[in-house]
mmCIF file of C-alpha atoms in Angstrom:
data_model
loop_
_atom_site.group_PDB
_atom_site.id
_atom_site.type_symbol
_atom_site.label_atom_id
_atom_site.label_comp_id
_atom_site.label_asym_id
_atom_site.label_seq_id
_atom_site.Cartn_x
_atom_site.Cartn_y
_atom_site.Cartn_z
ATOM 1 C CA MET A 27 -0.159 -0.075 -0.061
ATOM 2 C CA PRO A 28 1.716 3.317 -1.285
ATOM 3 C CA ASN A 29 2.483 5.918 1.973
ATOM 4 C CA ILE A 30 1.075 9.383 -0.070
ATOM 5 C CA ARG A 31 -2.569 9.229 -1.251
ATOM 6 C CA SER A 32 -2.782 10.262 -5.407
ATOM 7 C CA LEU A 33 -4.374 13.314 -3.621
ATOM 8 C CA ASP A 34 -1.614 13.728 -1.027
ATOM 9 C CA MET A 35 0.557 13.183 -3.713
ATOM 10 C CA LYS A 36 -0.334 16.037 -5.983
ATOM 11 C CA LEU A 37 0.191 18.186 -2.945
ATOM 12 C CA VAL A 38 3.622 16.757 -2.637
ATOM 13 C CA ASP A 39 4.033 17.770 -6.749
ATOM 14 C CA ASP A 40 2.781 21.582 -5.846
ATOM 15 C CA LEU A 41 4.826 22.330 -2.165
ATOM 16 C CA PHE A 42 7.976 20.637 -3.631
ATOM 17 C CA ASP A 43 7.594 22.380 -7.198
ATOM 18 C CA MET A 44 7.458 18.875 -9.298
ATOM 19 C CA GLY A 45 6.500 19.601 -12.288
ATOM 20 C CA GLY A 46 8.251 19.297 -15.235
ATOM 21 C CA GLY A 47 10.051 16.167 -13.888
ATOM 22 C CA TYR A 48 12.321 18.569 -11.047
ATOM 23 C CA VAL A 49 12.183 19.136 -6.945
ATOM 24 C CA LEU A 50 12.244 22.266 -5.445
ATOM 25 C CA ASP A 51 16.026 23.883 -7.085
ATOM 26 C CA PHE A 52 17.815 20.514 -6.653
ATOM 27 C CA SER A 53 19.778 19.817 -9.812
ATOM 28 C CA ASP A 54 20.816 15.772 -9.903
ATOM 29 C CA ARG A 55 23.889 15.976 -7.828
ATOM 30 C CA THR A 56 22.673 19.023 -5.128
ATOM 31 C CA MET A 57 19.261 15.986 -4.870
ATOM 32 C CA ALA A 58 22.000 12.939 -3.861
ATOM 33 C CA SER A 59 24.240 15.152 -1.826
ATOM 34 C CA PHE A 60 20.781 16.202 -0.399
ATOM 35 C CA PHE A 61 19.695 12.670 0.457
ATOM 36 C CA ALA A 62 22.937 11.526 1.504
ATOM 37 C CA GLU A 63 23.874 13.938 3.989
ATOM 38 C CA GLU A 64 20.334 14.607 5.354
ATOM 39 C CA LEU A 65 18.766 10.699 4.574
ATOM 40 C CA ASN A 66 21.742 8.660 4.610
ATOM 41 C CA VAL A 67 19.744 7.811 1.599
ATOM 42 C CA ASP A 68 21.427 7.236 -1.871
ATOM 43 C CA ILE A 69 18.252 8.327 -4.183
ATOM 44 C CA ASP A 70 20.306 7.416 -7.511
ATOM 45 C CA ASP A 71 19.868 3.243 -6.526
ATOM 46 C CA PRO A 72 18.135 1.731 -9.281
ATOM 47 C CA THR A 73 15.285 0.388 -6.945
ATOM 48 C CA TYR A 74 13.828 4.424 -7.429
ATOM 49 C CA ARG A 75 14.181 4.597 -11.337
ATOM 50 C CA GLU A 76 10.958 2.350 -11.901
ATOM 51 C CA GLN A 77 8.766 4.792 -12.756
ATOM 52 C CA GLY A 78 11.594 6.885 -14.536
ATOM 53 C CA THR A 79 14.987 9.199 -13.531
ATOM 54 C CA SER A 80 13.537 11.974 -13.714
ATOM 55 C CA LYS A 81 14.089 13.805 -9.961
ATOM 56 C CA ALA A 82 10.095 13.888 -8.774
ATOM 57 C CA LYS A 83 9.493 10.294 -10.478
ATOM 58 C CA ARG A 84 12.191 8.794 -8.286
ATOM 59 C CA LEU A 85 11.354 11.021 -5.791
ATOM 60 C CA ARG A 86 7.765 9.849 -5.887
ATOM 61 C CA CYS A 87 9.121 6.583 -5.947
ATOM 62 C CA TYR A 88 11.265 7.035 -2.756
ATOM 63 C CA LEU A 89 8.074 8.541 -0.815
ATOM 64 C CA ASN A 90 5.929 5.039 -1.566
ATOM 65 C CA LYS A 91 8.650 2.489 -0.987
ATOM 66 C CA VAL A 92 10.514 2.781 2.360
ATOM 67 C CA ASP A 93 8.813 3.042 4.790
ATOM 68 C CA LEU A 94 6.334 5.420 6.970
ATOM 69 C CA ALA A 95 8.561 6.812 9.276
ATOM 70 C CA THR A 96 11.483 6.880 6.356
ATOM 71 C CA SER A 97 8.702 9.043 4.267
ATOM 72 C CA VAL A 98 6.940 11.421 7.061
ATOM 73 C CA LYS A 99 10.907 12.283 8.142
ATOM 74 C CA THR A 100 12.340 12.638 3.735
ATOM 75 C CA LEU A 101 8.737 14.738 3.810
ATOM 76 C CA LYS A 102 9.857 17.033 6.494
ATOM 77 C CA ALA A 103 13.716 17.520 5.397
ATOM 78 C CA LEU A 104 11.973 18.899 2.357
ATOM 79 C CA TRP A 105 10.033 21.139 3.956
ATOM 80 C CA ASP A 106 13.244 22.714 5.760
ATOM 81 C CA TYR A 107 15.263 22.688 3.284
ATOM 82 C CA ARG A 108 12.148 24.704 1.368
ATOM 83 C CA GLU A 109 11.618 27.015 3.980
ATOM 84 C CA MET A 110 15.298 28.436 4.162
ATOM 85 C CA THR A 111 15.893 28.565 0.388
ATOM 86 C CA ARG A 112 12.373 30.159 0.388
ATOM 87 C CA LYS A 113 12.895 33.339 3.094
ATOM 88 C CA ASP A 114 16.385 33.496 2.045
ATOM 89 C CA ARG A 115 15.722 34.420 -1.193
ATOM 90 C CA GLY A 116 12.777 36.437 -0.494
ATOM 91 C CA ARG A 117 10.147 34.138 -2.469
ATOM 92 C CA ALA A 118 6.724 34.509 -2.199
ATOM 93 C CA GLU A 119 4.879 31.536 -0.708
ATOM 94 C CA TRP A 120 3.441 29.692 -4.294
ATOM 95 C CA VAL A 121 0.842 27.316 -2.366
ATOM 96 C CA ASN A 122 -2.333 28.506 -0.731
ATOM 97 C CA ASN A 123 -2.630 27.668 3.517
ATOM 98 C CA ALA A 124 1.190 26.203 2.292
ATOM 99 C CA GLU A 125 2.351 25.394 5.662
ATOM 100 C CA GLY A 126 -0.843 23.787 7.102
ATOM 101 C CA ARG A 127 -1.553 21.770 4.496
ATOM 102 C CA PHE A 128 2.144 20.037 4.736
ATOM 103 C CA LEU A 129 1.118 19.647 8.751
ATOM 104 C CA SER A 130 -2.309 17.802 7.588
ATOM 105 C CA LEU A 131 -0.381 15.763 5.627
ATOM 106 C CA LEU A 132 2.316 14.563 7.798
ATOM 107 C CA ASN A 133 -1.312 14.014 10.143
ATOM 108 C CA ARG A 134 -3.222 11.619 8.032
ATOM 109 C CA MET A 135 -0.047 9.519 6.579
ATOM 110 C CA GLN A 136 1.276 8.893 10.511
ATOM 111 C CA GLY A 137 -2.261 8.367 11.175
ATOM 112 C CA GLU A 138 -2.884 5.441 8.500
ATOM 113 C CA PRO A 139 -0.011 3.203 8.631
ATOM 114 C CA ASP A 140 1.234 1.282 6.124
ATOM 115 C CA GLN A 141 1.739 -2.039 8.292
ATOM 116 C CA PRO A 142 1.473 -2.956 12.079
ATOM 117 C CA ALA A 143 4.438 -1.759 14.353
ATOM 118 C CA PRO A 144 4.692 -1.228 17.760
ATOM 119 C CA GLN A 145 4.034 2.145 18.773
ATOM 120 C CA ALA A 146 4.938 4.396 22.152
ATOM 121 C CA GLU A 147 1.654 6.332 21.222
ATOM 122 C CA PRO A 148 -1.295 5.468 19.327
ATOM 123 C CA PRO A 149 -1.060 7.211 15.892
ATOM 124 C CA LYS A 150 -2.528 10.512 15.231
ATOM 125 C CA PRO A 151 -6.453 10.836 13.449
ATOM 126 C CA ALA A 152 -6.353 11.417 9.750
ATOM 127 C CA PHE A 153 -7.007 15.368 8.793
ATOM 128 C CA ASP A 154 -11.326 15.602 8.980
ATOM 129 C CA ARG A 155 -11.707 18.702 7.388
ATOM 130 C CA PRO A 156 -15.462 18.716 8.305
ATOM 131 C CA LYS A 157 -14.838 17.550 11.749
ATOM 132 C CA ILE A 158 -12.727 20.953 11.581
ATOM 133 C CA LEU A 159 -15.345 23.171 10.526
ATOM 134 C CA ALA A 160 -17.587 22.120 13.604
ATOM 135 C CA LEU A 161 -15.234 23.055 15.371
ATOM 136 C CA LYS A 162 -14.355 26.351 14.498
ATOM 137 C CA GLN A 163 -18.854 26.664 14.390
ATOM 138 C CA LYS A 164 -19.158 25.662 18.237
ATOM 139 C CA LEU A 165 -16.147 27.971 19.309
ATOM 140 C CA ILE A 166 -18.134 30.678 17.853
ATOM 141 C CA GLU A 167 -21.509 30.314 18.954
ATOM 142 C CA LEU A 168 -20.045 29.294 22.793
ATOM 143 C CA SER A 169 -19.649 33.468 22.893
ATOM 144 C CA ALA A 170 -23.609 33.581 23.312
ATOM 145 C CA LEU A 171 -23.774 32.146 26.110
ATOM 146 C CA GLU A 172 -23.920 32.948 29.541
ATOM 147 C CA PRO A 173 -20.647 32.964 31.853
ATOM 148 C CA GLN A 174 -21.703 30.054 33.508
ATOM 149 C CA PRO A 175 -22.507 27.824 31.152
ATOM 150 C CA ARG A 176 -20.504 28.882 28.750
ATOM 151 C CA GLY A 177 -17.200 27.920 30.697
ATOM 152 C CA TYR A 178 -18.694 24.581 31.111
ATOM 153 C CA ALA A 179 -19.495 24.181 27.677
ATOM 154 C CA PHE A 180 -15.227 25.500 26.989
ATOM 155 C CA GLU A 181 -13.682 22.498 28.857
ATOM 156 C CA ALA A 182 -16.214 19.912 26.521
ATOM 157 C CA TRP A 183 -14.729 22.090 23.636
ATOM 158 C CA LEU A 184 -11.581 21.685 24.342
ATOM 159 C CA THR A 185 -11.808 18.060 25.327
ATOM 160 C CA ASN A 186 -13.333 17.653 21.559
ATOM 161 C CA ALA A 187 -11.010 19.705 20.224
ATOM 162 C CA PHE A 188 -7.768 18.048 21.624
ATOM 163 C CA ASN A 189 -9.221 14.397 21.066
ATOM 164 C CA THR A 190 -9.810 15.230 17.422
ATOM 165 C CA PHE A 191 -6.126 15.150 16.642
ATOM 166 C CA GLY A 192 -5.299 12.335 18.935
ATOM 167 C CA LEU A 193 -4.302 13.856 21.889
ATOM 168 C CA ALA A 194 -6.348 11.389 24.102
ATOM 169 C CA ALA A 195 -7.517 14.258 26.423
ATOM 170 C CA ARG A 196 -8.886 13.291 30.145
ATOM 171 C CA GLU A 197 -11.955 15.140 31.247
ATOM 172 C CA PRO A 198 -12.069 17.858 34.340
ATOM 173 C CA PHE A 199 -10.587 16.330 38.017
ATOM 174 C CA ARG A 200 -10.389 17.494 41.512
ATOM 175 C CA LEU A 201 -6.972 16.414 43.289
ATOM 176 C CA ARG A 202 -7.326 16.300 47.279
ATOM 177 C CA GLY A 203 -9.543 19.884 46.660
ATOM 178 C CA GLU A 204 -7.868 21.689 43.862
ATOM 179 C CA GLN A 205 -9.950 22.293 40.513
ATOM 180 C CA ILE A 206 -7.332 20.557 37.510
ATOM 181 C CA ASP A 207 -9.476 21.330 33.897
ATOM 182 C CA GLY A 208 -8.055 18.963 32.215
ATOM 183 C CA SER A 209 -4.969 17.197 30.405
ATOM 184 C CA PHE A 210 -3.607 15.783 27.692
ATOM 185 C CA GLN A 211 -0.895 13.870 25.997
ATOM 186 C CA LEU A 212 1.367 15.634 23.538
ATOM 187 C CA GLN A 213 5.178 13.626 22.617
ATOM 188 C CA GLY A 214 4.958 11.025 25.380
ATOM 189 C CA GLU A 215 4.855 14.408 28.042
ATOM 190 C CA THR A 216 1.702 14.925 29.781
ATOM 191 C CA TYR A 217 0.016 18.564 30.481
ATOM 192 C CA LEU A 218 -2.535 19.828 32.629
ATOM 193 C CA VAL A 219 -5.436 22.462 31.264
ATOM 194 C CA GLU A 220 -6.032 25.892 32.837
ATOM 195 C CA ALA A 221 -8.922 26.937 30.872
ATOM 196 C CA LYS A 222 -10.905 30.513 31.253
ATOM 197 C CA TRP A 223 -13.638 32.279 29.570
ATOM 198 C CA HIS A 224 -13.412 35.463 31.380
ATOM 199 C CA ALA A 225 -14.437 38.862 30.290
ATOM 200 C CA ALA A 226 -11.548 40.289 31.620
ATOM 201 C CA GLN A 227 -8.074 38.892 30.169
ATOM 202 C CA THR A 228 -5.823 36.781 32.635
ATOM 203 C CA PRO A 229 -3.740 38.720 34.939
ATOM 204 C CA ALA A 230 0.001 37.446 36.206
ATOM 205 C CA ALA A 231 -1.974 35.709 39.533
ATOM 206 C CA ASP A 232 -3.672 33.312 37.811
ATOM 207 C CA LEU A 233 -0.489 32.158 35.945
ATOM 208 C CA HIS A 234 1.288 31.260 38.968
ATOM 209 C CA ALA A 235 -1.283 29.830 40.806
ATOM 210 C CA PHE A 236 -2.296 27.174 37.933
ATOM 211 C CA HIS A 237 1.977 27.401 37.907
ATOM 212 C CA GLY A 238 2.694 25.990 40.889
ATOM 213 C CA LYS A 239 -0.409 23.385 40.604
ATOM 214 C CA VAL A 240 1.868 22.314 38.153
ATOM 215 C CA GLU A 241 5.498 22.258 39.592
ATOM 216 C CA GLN A 242 3.292 20.039 42.475
ATOM 217 C CA LYS A 243 3.497 17.390 40.114
ATOM 218 C CA ALA A 244 5.583 15.351 38.416
ATOM 219 C CA ALA A 245 8.630 16.055 36.821
ATOM 220 C CA TRP A 246 7.078 15.524 33.813
ATOM 221 C CA ALA A 247 4.282 17.399 33.716
ATOM 222 C CA ARG A 248 3.813 20.152 31.933
ATOM 223 C CA GLY A 249 1.165 23.312 31.351
ATOM 224 C CA LEU A 250 -1.413 24.945 28.905
ATOM 225 C CA PHE A 251 -3.361 27.729 30.358
ATOM 226 C CA ILE A 252 -5.834 28.847 28.096
ATOM 227 C CA SER A 253 -7.495 32.455 27.969
ATOM 228 C CA ASN A 254 -9.530 32.652 25.472
ATOM 229 C CA SER A 255 -9.931 36.607 25.992
ATOM 230 C CA GLY A 256 -5.716 36.491 26.337
ATOM 231 C CA PHE A 257 -3.637 37.504 28.854
ATOM 232 C CA THR A 258 -2.902 41.206 30.820
ATOM 233 C CA PRO A 259 0.503 42.339 29.292
ATOM 234 C CA ASP A 260 2.160 43.303 32.722
ATOM 235 C CA GLY A 261 0.883 39.842 33.252
ATOM 236 C CA LEU A 262 2.477 38.030 30.818
ATOM 237 C CA VAL A 263 5.979 40.413 32.265
ATOM 238 C CA ALA A 264 5.728 39.679 35.308
ATOM 239 C CA PHE A 265 4.774 36.370 35.268
ATOM 240 C CA GLY A 266 8.396 35.640 33.534
ATOM 241 C CA LYS A 267 10.350 33.180 31.866
ATOM 242 C CA ALA A 268 8.508 30.040 30.396
ATOM 243 C CA LYS A 269 9.560 27.201 32.899
ATOM 244 C CA ARG A 270 6.669 24.913 32.587
ATOM 245 C CA VAL A 271 3.811 26.325 31.364
ATOM 246 C CA ILE A 272 2.889 27.732 27.840
ATOM 247 C CA CYS A 273 0.162 29.833 26.687
ATOM 248 C CA MET A 274 -2.781 30.316 24.078
ATOM 249 C CA ASP A 275 -5.970 33.106 23.402
ATOM 250 C CA GLY A 276 -9.531 32.872 21.559
ATOM 251 C CA LEU A 277 -7.412 33.978 18.391
ATOM 252 C CA ASP A 278 -4.657 31.066 18.763
ATOM 253 C CA LEU A 279 -7.521 28.846 18.666
ATOM 254 C CA PHE A 280 -9.225 30.059 16.182
ATOM 255 C CA GLU A 281 -7.115 30.894 14.124
ATOM 256 C CA THR A 282 -5.890 26.886 13.981
ATOM 257 C CA LEU A 283 -9.061 26.421 13.040
ATOM 258 C CA ASP A 284 -9.466 28.692 10.319
ATOM 259 C CA ARG A 285 -5.615 28.049 8.750
ATOM 260 C CA GLU A 286 -6.767 24.480 9.390
ATOM 261 C CA LEU A 287 -3.125 23.948 11.073
ATOM 262 C CA PRO A 288 -3.559 20.765 13.505
ATOM 263 C CA LEU A 289 -4.259 21.879 17.175
ATOM 264 C CA ASP A 290 -1.534 18.988 18.333
ATOM 265 C CA GLN A 291 1.092 20.256 15.925
ATOM 266 C CA VAL A 292 0.331 24.179 17.192
ATOM 267 C CA ILE A 293 0.751 23.359 20.686
ATOM 268 C CA GLY A 294 4.344 21.167 19.894
ATOM 269 C CA ARG A 295 5.524 24.332 18.224
ATOM 270 C CA LYS A 296 4.285 26.785 21.288
ATOM 271 C CA ALA A 297 6.440 24.700 23.593
ATOM 272 C CA ARG A 298 9.904 24.875 21.444
ATOM 273 C CA ARG A 299 9.070 28.541 21.469
ATOM 274 C CA ALA A 300 9.363 28.855 24.790
ATOM 275 C CA ALA A 301 11.459 26.632 25.185
ATOM 276 C CA GLU A 302 14.178 28.164 22.797
ATOM 277 C CA THR A 303 13.222 31.744 24.045
ATOM 278 C CA GLY A 304 11.589 31.174 27.252
ATOM 279 C CA LEU A 305 8.532 33.054 26.575
ATOM 280 C CA PRO A 306 5.289 31.657 28.223
ATOM 281 C CA PHE A 307 3.193 33.223 25.155
ATOM 282 C CA GLU A 308 3.519 33.715 21.734
ATOM 283 C CA ARG A 309 0.861 34.217 18.887
ATOM 284 C CA VAL A 310 0.033 32.058 16.247
ATOM 285 C CA ARG A 311 0.113 34.004 13.564
ATOM 286 C CA ASP A 312 3.762 34.773 14.624
ATOM 287 C CA ILE A 313 4.844 30.766 15.033
ATOM 288 C CA PHE A 314 3.769 30.503 11.868
ATOM 289 C CA GLY A 315 3.287 34.006 9.943
ATOM 290 C CA HIS A 316 0.769 35.774 8.914
#
């Protein structure tokens, strides 16, 4: 069974500029060097020439011959190269919503393994556009509710959103009188969730209180604070450098769904950015571009 379906292969063709048998700006020599150095692969091997000798035909053949994990790893490496060279040369993006569609392709591939294999985590589900549109519509509808029912509905919405993207969400629970608004798993780490939908922005005191809860748990626990109304600028400054908590606001959630960015990838990218910069809150539009 091929790793990449025909419609998705069309997206791969578009993303990596594979018209006319080319792949990005690679020559035969530089493509061979890239695969050898980045992936330890001989892309010139005759086994990848069964569909033809052009760079594009060899790449298509290779992607559907290697195991799924290698295929995903290859696409990620090609994407990183694509973005580095595109930005270095000031080239405009040529595919609409390119990064969102690429991340969704990876989710589809990782949600449909081509052969049984032991896995540390369950596979991610295939990207389901009708479900994403329904999540976005429901998020909009929540704003019309009264504050108390809206809070409960927001927690239920988040659980549904996490599960839609394979994050194994758990409902709200209490520990020794302490309310936790839920949890989920991402890349082998457990995230505790604090969710608020208040008229006012969230201040530093609430961030510190949640961080205190997280610090009392296991060393591998992380925290995601979701405040629909956002966070006060002074509060973020007072909270200081991110330790074990990252933040999202309502605009982040809406843009994630509106741009069809997989939520698990967004949270993972936020966590990585926090690790790199120490900042607990950076907007989706700043991480993924406007």
